[in-house]
């Protein structure tokens, strides 16, 4: 993916990185940020590219490409997930790491932004291949990982198991135990009770807070949730528990629609108790009283709230004009392009941006890290309460700023997040 300079500013051929850069420039210009700061913050501080040779089951060695990017450490150690997906590139990780900088800054937690990933098809790998890949990747990024330098976590197609493999490898290299080097660990292995549901809890909190400020009753709301992975599944479950009707869910096998409401607990059960569901998919869930529709149809259904919790770039120039929901809460990272957002804004829709709406994950990671450093674990109730309180406070701060400045919530969130980072860069100087 090539870089370009347009009007003196960095742009990229990678859609996600380019979207992150354009959103940043828009807010930076509105704030009157200096060109020096703009150019500093449009590049990551550090990017490590690694090769990851893996001995496959047939005895041959395949080499995968891996990355770890630290966009900014102005506010503290860089923080962000590691994803396994076929479209992972260094440029994409740069864009995602930049989003993490704004996410941590906006959330008021003491971290900069990072991200990593391996370009692979995780569904085509056996468990042992995945273990070897995770361990080798961990060993190769180890020099820049640590509880006070860069703290990874799960992201797309990674979870507690991958974190254990990576952490175990790095701890063995160090010769001592260091649980705070990485978050999203299983509960019995220095993880935190509540972390699994944390992103969905935060995303659903944003939805419920938006209903409050708009005077809407959750019991009257029809909701569509795209993606039934970690973020989408818990978002749907928690919104249903709050009284809303989830009219549609989806995954890579299609959209499952029931205007009377989907039984989300059943969908969880269906995935967890059906060993034939390779990669825990919803295949066949139409048997549970749903109509099966096409993959993208979930975006265009008749509903009040749409939660895109799956892929980047899904709400764009082509799809945005067909979105009927008036409220869009971004559970995924970068699901809306700059053009898509313009169309939604002109149509009067409200978008709660990704780095506000899905910050529950990294806020939960911060709680896990704090517990690890203390060597003391909190109760789940305490963890959940602190998470919901912080998400509620952050949502309302951005909402009030957006109303006051008459800007979109994305612009308001960017302006607040950039301000905290730029103030610290001004204190610390260029020599960061
Ligand atoms: N991968 C999640 C995100 O994109 C969580 C990151 C973290 O906990 O560090 O926000």
Short mmCIF file of C-alpha atoms and ligand atoms in Angstrom, two decimals:
data_model
loop_
_atom_site.label_atom_id
_atom_site.label_comp_id
_atom_site.label_asym_id
_atom_site.label_seq_id
_atom_site.Cartn_x
_atom_site.Cartn_y
_atom_site.Cartn_z
CA UNK A 1 0.00 0.00 0.00
CA UNK A 2 1.57 3.20 -1.14
CA UNK A 3 1.64 6.58 0.54
CA UNK A 4 0.88 9.78 -1.37
CA UNK A 5 1.30 13.40 -0.41
CA UNK A 6 -1.71 15.53 -1.27
CA UNK A 7 -1.55 19.27 -0.52
CA UNK A 8 1.43 18.62 1.72
CA UNK A 9 -0.34 15.94 3.71
CA UNK A 10 0.07 12.20 3.98
CA UNK A 11 -2.60 10.09 2.27
CA UNK A 12 -2.71 6.33 1.67
CA UNK A 13 -4.04 3.83 -0.86
CA UNK A 14 -5.25 1.77 2.08
CA UNK A 15 -8.91 2.70 2.72
CA UNK A 16 -8.76 2.35 6.50
CA UNK A 17 -5.57 4.37 6.94
CA UNK A 18 -6.77 6.99 4.47
CA UNK A 19 -10.11 7.30 6.31
CA UNK A 20 -8.27 7.70 9.63
CA UNK A 21 -5.99 10.37 8.12
CA UNK A 22 -8.85 12.31 6.48
CA UNK A 23 -10.98 12.25 9.65
CA UNK A 24 -7.96 13.44 11.63
CA UNK A 25 -7.17 16.28 9.18
CA UNK A 26 -10.80 17.46 9.20
CA UNK A 27 -10.84 17.77 12.99
CA UNK A 28 -7.28 19.14 13.21
CA UNK A 29 -8.14 21.93 10.76
CA UNK A 30 -11.29 22.80 12.65
CA UNK A 31 -9.20 23.08 15.86
CA UNK A 32 -6.46 25.07 14.15
CA UNK A 33 -3.79 22.48 15.03
CA UNK A 34 -0.32 23.43 13.74
CA UNK A 35 1.02 21.79 10.56
CA UNK A 36 3.98 20.51 12.60
CA UNK A 37 1.71 18.59 14.95
CA UNK A 38 -0.47 17.42 12.09
CA UNK A 39 2.50 15.96 10.23
CA UNK A 40 3.94 14.40 13.41
CA UNK A 41 0.68 12.68 14.26
CA UNK A 42 0.01 11.42 10.73
CA UNK A 43 2.89 8.93 11.02
CA UNK A 44 3.38 6.15 13.56
CA UNK A 45 6.32 6.45 15.94
CA UNK A 46 7.39 2.92 15.16
CA UNK A 47 6.39 0.03 12.88
CA UNK A 48 7.86 -3.43 13.12
CA UNK A 49 7.38 -5.82 10.16
CA UNK A 50 8.13 -9.45 10.89
CA UNK A 51 8.08 -12.69 8.96
CA UNK A 52 6.37 -15.57 10.73
CA UNK A 53 7.54 -18.98 9.48
CA UNK A 54 5.17 -21.76 10.51
CA UNK A 55 5.68 -25.48 10.15
CA UNK A 56 2.36 -26.65 8.71
CA UNK A 57 0.75 -30.04 9.38
CA UNK A 58 2.10 -31.40 6.08
CA UNK A 59 5.67 -30.63 7.18
CA UNK A 60 6.19 -27.70 4.83
CA UNK A 61 7.07 -24.24 6.12
CA UNK A 62 4.79 -21.33 5.22
CA UNK A 63 5.81 -17.76 5.92
CA UNK A 64 3.16 -15.29 7.07
CA UNK A 65 3.59 -11.51 7.30
CA UNK A 66 3.12 -9.91 10.70
CA UNK A 67 3.15 -6.36 12.01
CA UNK A 68 3.17 -4.35 15.22
CA UNK A 69 2.66 -0.60 15.00
CA UNK A 70 3.02 2.00 17.75
CA UNK A 71 1.31 5.15 16.55
CA UNK A 72 1.83 7.29 19.63
CA UNK A 73 3.27 6.94 23.10
CA UNK A 74 2.61 10.55 24.03
CA UNK A 75 0.11 9.61 26.76
CA UNK A 76 1.71 6.35 27.88
CA UNK A 77 2.58 2.85 26.65
CA UNK A 78 0.96 2.02 23.31
CA UNK A 79 -2.12 -0.18 23.59
CA UNK A 80 -4.10 -2.11 21.04
CA UNK A 81 -5.13 -5.48 19.72
CA UNK A 82 -3.63 -8.09 17.44
CA UNK A 83 -5.79 -9.37 14.58
CA UNK A 84 -5.54 -12.42 12.38
CA UNK A 85 -7.20 -11.79 9.02
CA UNK A 86 -6.58 -12.17 5.33
CA UNK A 87 -6.54 -8.46 4.57
CA UNK A 88 -4.10 -7.39 7.31
CA UNK A 89 -1.40 -5.05 5.98
CA UNK A 90 1.13 -2.75 7.59
CA UNK A 91 -0.84 0.28 6.36
CA UNK A 92 -4.07 -1.05 7.85
CA UNK A 93 -2.29 -1.59 11.20
CA UNK A 94 -1.00 1.99 11.00
CA UNK A 95 -4.56 3.28 10.58
CA UNK A 96 -5.89 1.06 13.37
CA UNK A 97 -3.04 2.09 15.69
CA UNK A 98 -3.88 5.74 15.03
CA UNK A 99 -7.52 5.05 15.95
CA UNK A 100 -6.28 3.48 19.19
CA UNK A 101 -4.42 6.70 20.04
CA UNK A 102 -7.68 8.65 19.80
CA UNK A 103 -9.65 5.90 21.57
CA UNK A 104 -7.37 5.87 24.62
CA UNK A 105 -7.08 9.63 24.68
CA UNK A 106 -10.85 10.16 24.51
CA UNK A 107 -11.46 7.52 27.17
CA UNK A 108 -9.07 9.33 29.51
CA UNK A 109 -6.90 6.26 30.08
CA UNK A 110 -3.08 6.50 30.32
CA UNK A 111 -2.16 4.88 27.01
CA UNK A 112 -1.02 5.70 23.50
CA UNK A 113 -2.18 3.75 20.47
CA UNK A 114 -0.86 0.54 18.92
CA UNK A 115 -2.05 -2.33 16.76
CA UNK A 116 -0.71 -5.52 15.26
CA UNK A 117 -1.72 -8.39 13.11
CA UNK A 118 -0.83 -11.33 10.96
CA UNK A 119 -1.99 -11.67 7.37
CA UNK A 120 -3.54 -15.17 7.32
CA UNK A 121 -6.84 -17.02 7.04
CA UNK A 122 -7.32 -18.10 10.67
CA UNK A 123 -10.24 -20.40 9.76
CA UNK A 124 -7.97 -22.45 7.48
CA UNK A 125 -5.35 -23.14 10.17
CA UNK A 126 -5.36 -26.04 12.61
CA UNK A 127 -5.04 -25.33 16.32
CA UNK A 128 -1.40 -26.44 16.32
CA UNK A 129 -0.58 -24.28 13.30
CA UNK A 130 -2.21 -21.32 15.03
CA UNK A 131 -0.22 -21.99 18.18
CA UNK A 132 3.09 -22.12 16.29
CA UNK A 133 2.17 -18.97 14.39
CA UNK A 134 1.18 -17.07 17.56
CA UNK A 135 4.33 -18.11 19.43
CA UNK A 136 6.71 -17.19 16.59
CA UNK A 137 4.93 -13.87 16.06
CA UNK A 138 5.14 -13.23 19.83
CA UNK A 139 8.86 -13.97 19.85
CA UNK A 140 9.48 -11.65 16.91
CA UNK A 141 7.60 -8.67 18.34
CA UNK A 142 8.88 -9.33 21.89
CA UNK A 143 11.62 -6.65 21.77
CA UNK A 144 9.01 -3.87 21.68
CA UNK A 145 6.34 -5.42 23.97
CA UNK A 146 6.08 -4.81 27.71
CA UNK A 147 3.84 -3.52 30.48
CA UNK A 148 5.40 -0.06 30.28
CA UNK A 149 6.05 0.02 26.52
CA UNK A 150 3.41 -1.69 24.35
CA UNK A 151 0.51 -3.82 25.59
CA UNK A 152 -1.32 -6.06 23.07
CA UNK A 153 -4.86 -7.47 23.39
CA UNK A 154 -7.29 -9.50 21.28
CA UNK A 155 -8.87 -8.14 18.11
CA UNK A 156 -10.51 -9.80 15.09
CA UNK A 157 -10.14 -13.60 15.21
CA UNK A 158 -7.96 -13.60 18.32
CA UNK A 159 -8.95 -14.17 21.95
CA UNK A 160 -7.73 -15.51 25.27
CA UNK A 161 -5.99 -18.56 23.76
CA UNK A 162 -3.86 -16.51 21.36
CA UNK A 163 -2.97 -14.11 24.18
CA UNK A 164 -1.79 -17.04 26.33
CA UNK A 165 0.44 -18.40 23.55
CA UNK A 166 2.00 -14.99 22.91
CA UNK A 167 2.46 -14.13 26.58
CA UNK A 168 3.78 -17.55 27.52
CA UNK A 169 6.40 -17.31 24.77
CA UNK A 170 7.56 -13.82 25.77
CA UNK A 171 7.64 -14.73 29.48
CA UNK A 172 9.83 -17.72 28.67
CA UNK A 173 12.17 -15.46 26.72
CA UNK A 174 12.31 -13.01 29.63
CA UNK A 175 12.76 -15.76 32.19
CA UNK A 176 10.11 -14.32 34.46
CA UNK A 177 6.36 -13.91 34.70
CA UNK A 178 4.87 -10.62 33.56
CA UNK A 179 1.08 -10.73 33.24
CA UNK A 180 0.54 -6.99 32.65
CA UNK A 181 2.37 -7.14 29.27
CA UNK A 182 -0.86 -8.05 27.53
CA UNK A 183 -4.62 -8.00 28.21
CA UNK A 184 -7.68 -10.03 27.25
CA UNK A 185 -6.28 -13.07 29.06
CA UNK A 186 -8.51 -15.91 30.29
CA UNK A 187 -9.93 -15.21 33.78
CA UNK A 188 -7.94 -17.96 35.49
CA UNK A 189 -4.74 -16.81 33.86
CA UNK A 190 -4.56 -13.24 35.19
CA UNK A 191 -7.56 -12.12 33.14
CA UNK A 192 -10.32 -9.88 34.46
CA UNK A 193 -13.90 -10.87 35.15
CA UNK A 194 -16.01 -8.79 32.76
CA UNK A 195 -13.38 -8.34 30.01
CA UNK A 196 -15.10 -10.75 27.58
CA UNK A 197 -18.30 -8.71 27.54
CA UNK A 198 -16.55 -5.33 27.97
CA UNK A 199 -16.66 -4.04 24.37
CA UNK A 200 -20.32 -5.06 23.90
CA UNK A 201 -21.18 -3.58 27.29
CA UNK A 202 -19.62 -0.27 26.25
CA UNK A 203 -21.23 -0.28 22.79
CA UNK A 204 -24.68 -1.06 24.18
CA UNK A 205 -24.19 1.64 26.84
CA UNK A 206 -23.64 4.19 24.05
CA UNK A 207 -26.86 3.03 22.38
CA UNK A 208 -28.84 3.34 25.61
CA UNK A 209 -27.35 6.77 26.40
CA UNK A 210 -28.24 7.99 22.91
CA UNK A 211 -31.82 6.80 23.50
CA UNK A 212 -31.83 8.79 26.75
CA UNK A 213 -30.69 12.07 25.22
CA UNK A 214 -33.14 11.62 22.33
CA UNK A 215 -36.01 10.72 24.68
CA UNK A 216 -36.47 7.24 23.16
CA UNK A 217 -37.75 4.22 25.07
CA UNK A 218 -35.59 1.10 24.54
CA UNK A 219 -38.76 -1.02 24.59
CA UNK A 220 -39.91 0.68 21.37
CA UNK A 221 -36.60 0.35 19.55
CA UNK A 222 -35.90 -2.03 16.68
CA UNK A 223 -32.24 -2.89 16.39
CA UNK A 224 -30.01 -4.60 13.80
CA UNK A 225 -26.55 -5.82 14.81
CA UNK A 226 -24.06 -6.66 12.07
CA UNK A 227 -21.51 -9.25 13.20
CA UNK A 228 -21.95 -11.91 15.88
CA UNK A 229 -18.39 -12.11 17.13
CA UNK A 230 -17.27 -10.86 20.54
CA UNK A 231 -18.50 -7.28 20.03
CA UNK A 232 -21.79 -7.88 18.18
CA UNK A 233 -22.99 -10.84 20.22
CA UNK A 234 -22.70 -9.12 23.62
CA UNK A 235 -24.01 -5.82 22.22
CA UNK A 236 -27.14 -7.65 21.02
CA UNK A 237 -27.54 -9.58 24.27
CA UNK A 238 -27.20 -6.53 26.51
CA UNK A 239 -29.57 -4.41 24.40
CA UNK A 240 -32.12 -7.18 24.48
CA UNK A 241 -31.75 -7.36 28.25
CA UNK A 242 -32.42 -3.60 28.34
CA UNK A 243 -35.76 -4.22 26.63
CA UNK A 244 -35.02 -3.49 22.96
CA UNK A 245 -36.10 -5.76 20.09
CA UNK A 246 -33.21 -7.18 18.09
CA UNK A 247 -34.77 -7.64 14.65
CA UNK A 248 -31.62 -8.89 12.91
CA UNK A 249 -28.18 -10.33 13.52
CA UNK A 250 -25.61 -11.44 10.97
CA UNK A 251 -22.26 -13.08 10.42
CA UNK A 252 -20.26 -14.20 7.37
CA UNK A 253 -22.98 -16.76 6.57
CA UNK A 254 -25.73 -14.15 6.10
CA UNK A 255 -28.37 -12.04 7.83
CA UNK A 256 -30.98 -13.59 10.16
CA UNK A 257 -34.12 -11.47 10.37
CA UNK A 258 -37.20 -11.62 12.55
CA UNK A 259 -39.22 -8.38 12.87
CA UNK A 260 -40.80 -9.73 16.09
CA UNK A 261 -37.40 -10.12 17.72
CA UNK A 262 -34.58 -12.66 17.72
CA UNK A 263 -33.90 -14.81 20.73
CA UNK A 264 -30.28 -13.81 21.33
CA UNK A 265 -29.73 -16.30 24.15
CA UNK A 266 -30.70 -19.00 21.64
CA UNK A 267 -28.18 -17.67 19.14
CA UNK A 268 -25.44 -17.93 21.81
CA UNK A 269 -26.57 -21.43 22.72
CA UNK A 270 -26.74 -22.36 19.07
CA UNK A 271 -23.14 -21.39 18.48
CA UNK A 272 -21.72 -22.68 21.74
CA UNK A 273 -23.49 -26.05 21.85
CA UNK A 274 -23.16 -27.04 18.27
CA UNK A 275 -19.70 -28.50 17.70
CA UNK A 276 -20.34 -28.74 13.97
CA UNK A 277 -20.45 -24.92 13.84
CA UNK A 278 -16.89 -24.57 12.58
CA UNK A 279 -15.56 -21.17 13.51
CA UNK A 280 -18.73 -20.73 15.62
CA UNK A 281 -20.97 -19.59 12.78
CA UNK A 282 -24.73 -19.00 12.65
CA UNK A 283 -25.27 -21.34 9.64
CA UNK A 284 -28.78 -22.82 9.85
CA UNK A 285 -30.02 -20.36 12.49
CA UNK A 286 -33.00 -19.59 10.21
CA UNK A 287 -34.46 -22.79 11.69
CA UNK A 288 -35.09 -20.76 14.86
CA UNK A 289 -37.88 -18.74 13.28
CA UNK A 290 -35.80 -16.26 11.26
CA UNK A 291 -35.78 -15.34 7.64
CA UNK A 292 -32.34 -15.70 6.05
CA UNK A 293 -31.24 -12.72 3.97
CA UNK A 294 -28.05 -11.77 2.10
CA UNK A 295 -24.83 -10.72 3.79
CA UNK A 296 -25.21 -6.94 3.36
CA UNK A 297 -29.01 -6.85 3.74
CA UNK A 298 -28.65 -6.21 7.47
CA UNK A 299 -27.48 -2.68 6.67
CA UNK A 300 -30.70 -1.76 4.88
CA UNK A 301 -33.41 -3.17 7.14
CA UNK A 302 -36.27 -1.21 8.59
CA UNK A 303 -34.96 -0.47 12.10
CA UNK A 304 -34.16 2.45 14.42
CA UNK A 305 -30.62 1.55 15.43
CA UNK A 306 -27.91 -0.11 13.38
CA UNK A 307 -24.81 -1.44 15.12
CA UNK A 308 -22.10 -2.29 12.55
CA UNK A 309 -19.90 -4.61 14.65
CA UNK A 310 -18.08 -6.55 11.95
CA UNK A 311 -15.95 -5.11 9.18
CA UNK A 312 -14.40 -1.84 8.13
CA UNK A 313 -15.73 0.30 5.26
CA UNK A 314 -19.20 -1.31 5.07
CA UNK A 315 -21.08 2.03 5.16
CA UNK A 316 -19.78 3.81 2.10
CA UNK A 317 -20.84 5.82 -0.94
CA UNK A 318 -22.82 2.88 -2.36
CA UNK A 319 -24.44 1.53 0.81
CA UNK A 320 -25.05 4.68 2.90
CA UNK A 321 -27.99 6.01 0.80
CA UNK A 322 -29.88 2.76 1.51
CA UNK A 323 -29.39 2.76 5.30
CA UNK A 324 -32.79 3.32 6.96
CA UNK A 325 -31.66 3.42 10.61
CA UNK A 326 -31.43 6.95 12.03
CA UNK A 327 -28.92 5.99 14.70
CA UNK A 328 -25.69 4.18 13.89
CA UNK A 329 -23.38 3.00 16.68
CA UNK A 330 -20.02 1.77 15.42
CA UNK A 331 -18.96 -1.38 17.28
CA UNK A 332 -16.38 -2.24 14.62
CA UNK A 333 -13.31 -0.15 13.90
CA UNK A 334 -13.82 2.18 10.92
CA UNK A 335 -17.07 0.75 9.48
CA UNK A 336 -17.97 4.11 7.87
CA UNK A 337 -15.98 5.85 5.15
CA UNK A 338 -15.71 9.65 4.93
CA UNK A 339 -18.16 9.64 1.99
CA UNK A 340 -20.54 7.30 3.83
CA UNK A 341 -20.59 9.59 6.85
CA UNK A 342 -21.35 12.66 4.67
CA UNK A 343 -24.37 10.88 3.20
CA UNK A 344 -25.64 9.82 6.63
CA UNK A 345 -25.14 13.33 8.01
CA UNK A 346 -27.07 14.91 5.12
CA UNK A 347 -29.87 12.43 5.75
CA UNK A 348 -30.01 13.53 9.40
CA UNK A 349 -28.70 10.28 10.88
CA UNK A 350 -26.55 10.33 14.02
CA UNK A 351 -23.34 8.27 14.06
CA UNK A 352 -21.60 7.40 17.33
CA UNK A 353 -18.00 6.93 16.14
CA UNK A 354 -15.99 3.74 16.64
CA UNK A 355 -13.34 5.10 18.97
CA UNK A 356 -16.06 6.26 21.36
CA UNK A 357 -18.55 3.41 20.87
CA UNK A 358 -16.16 0.46 21.07
CA UNK A 359 -13.83 1.86 23.73
CA UNK A 360 -15.28 -0.53 26.32
CA UNK A 361 -12.73 -3.13 25.20
CA UNK A 362 -9.66 -1.04 25.87
CA UNK A 363 -11.16 0.51 29.00
CA UNK A 364 -11.71 -3.04 30.22
CA UNK A 365 -8.12 -3.83 29.26
CA UNK A 366 -6.95 -0.90 31.35
CA UNK A 367 -8.84 -2.34 34.34
CA UNK A 368 -7.20 -5.73 33.73
CA UNK A 369 -3.72 -4.15 33.48
CA UNK A 370 -4.33 -2.15 36.67
CA UNK A 371 -5.38 -5.34 38.50
CA UNK A 372 -2.29 -7.17 37.19
CA UNK A 373 0.04 -4.41 38.36
CA UNK A 374 -1.64 -4.50 41.77
CA UNK A 375 -1.76 -8.28 41.92
CA UNK A 376 -5.30 -7.91 43.16
CA UNK A 377 -8.52 -8.77 41.34
CA UNK A 378 -11.78 -6.84 41.43
CA UNK A 379 -15.27 -8.29 41.52
CA UNK A 380 -17.15 -8.52 38.24
CA UNK A 381 -19.81 -6.13 39.56
CA UNK A 382 -17.15 -3.53 40.36
CA UNK A 383 -15.53 -3.93 36.94
CA UNK A 384 -18.86 -3.61 35.09
CA UNK A 385 -19.95 -0.60 37.12
CA UNK A 386 -16.70 1.28 36.51
CA UNK A 387 -16.91 0.44 32.80
CA UNK A 388 -20.50 1.62 32.38
CA UNK A 389 -19.81 4.78 34.44
CA UNK A 390 -16.80 5.72 32.30
CA UNK A 391 -18.57 4.95 29.00
CA UNK A 392 -21.61 6.97 30.12
CA UNK A 393 -19.45 9.92 31.12
CA UNK A 394 -17.49 9.80 27.86
CA UNK A 395 -20.60 9.51 25.70
CA UNK A 396 -22.25 12.48 27.38
CA UNK A 397 -19.13 14.62 27.22
CA UNK A 398 -18.85 14.05 23.45
CA UNK A 399 -22.60 14.53 22.97
CA UNK A 400 -22.56 17.87 24.83
CA UNK A 401 -19.48 19.06 22.89
CA UNK A 402 -21.10 18.10 19.57
CA UNK A 403 -24.30 19.98 20.48
CA UNK A 404 -22.36 22.99 21.65
CA UNK A 405 -20.06 23.21 18.62
CA UNK A 406 -22.74 22.05 16.17
CA UNK A 407 -20.54 19.32 14.75
CA UNK A 408 -21.00 15.58 14.25
CA UNK A 409 -20.20 13.25 17.14
CA UNK A 410 -17.19 11.97 15.18
CA UNK A 411 -15.80 15.47 14.76
CA UNK A 412 -16.47 16.24 18.43
CA UNK A 413 -14.78 13.02 19.56
CA UNK A 414 -11.75 13.69 17.35
CA UNK A 415 -11.39 17.24 18.60
CA UNK A 416 -11.45 16.16 22.24
CA UNK A 417 -9.10 13.23 21.68
CA UNK A 418 -6.59 15.25 19.63
CA UNK A 419 -6.58 18.02 22.22
CA UNK A 420 -5.39 15.72 25.02
CA UNK A 421 -2.61 14.24 22.85
CA UNK A 422 -1.49 17.58 21.42
CA UNK A 423 -1.39 19.18 24.86
CA UNK A 424 0.95 16.44 26.07
CA UNK A 425 3.12 16.62 22.96
CA UNK A 426 3.40 20.36 23.63
CA UNK A 427 4.60 19.55 27.17
CA UNK A 428 6.94 16.73 26.23
CA UNK A 429 8.25 18.18 22.97
CA UNK A 430 9.11 16.62 19.64
CA UNK A 431 11.80 14.39 21.16
CA UNK A 432 9.31 11.67 22.12
N1 LIG B 1 -8.94 -4.67 19.96
C1 LIG B 1 -9.73 -3.81 20.79
C2 LIG B 1 -9.90 -2.44 20.15
O1 LIG B 1 -9.78 -2.30 18.96
C3 LIG B 1 -9.19 -3.75 22.21
C4 LIG B 1 -7.82 -3.20 22.34
C5 LIG B 1 -7.19 -3.33 23.72
O2 LIG B 1 -7.87 -3.77 24.63
O3 LIG B 1 -6.02 -3.00 23.84
O4 LIG B 1 -10.23 -1.50 20.80
#
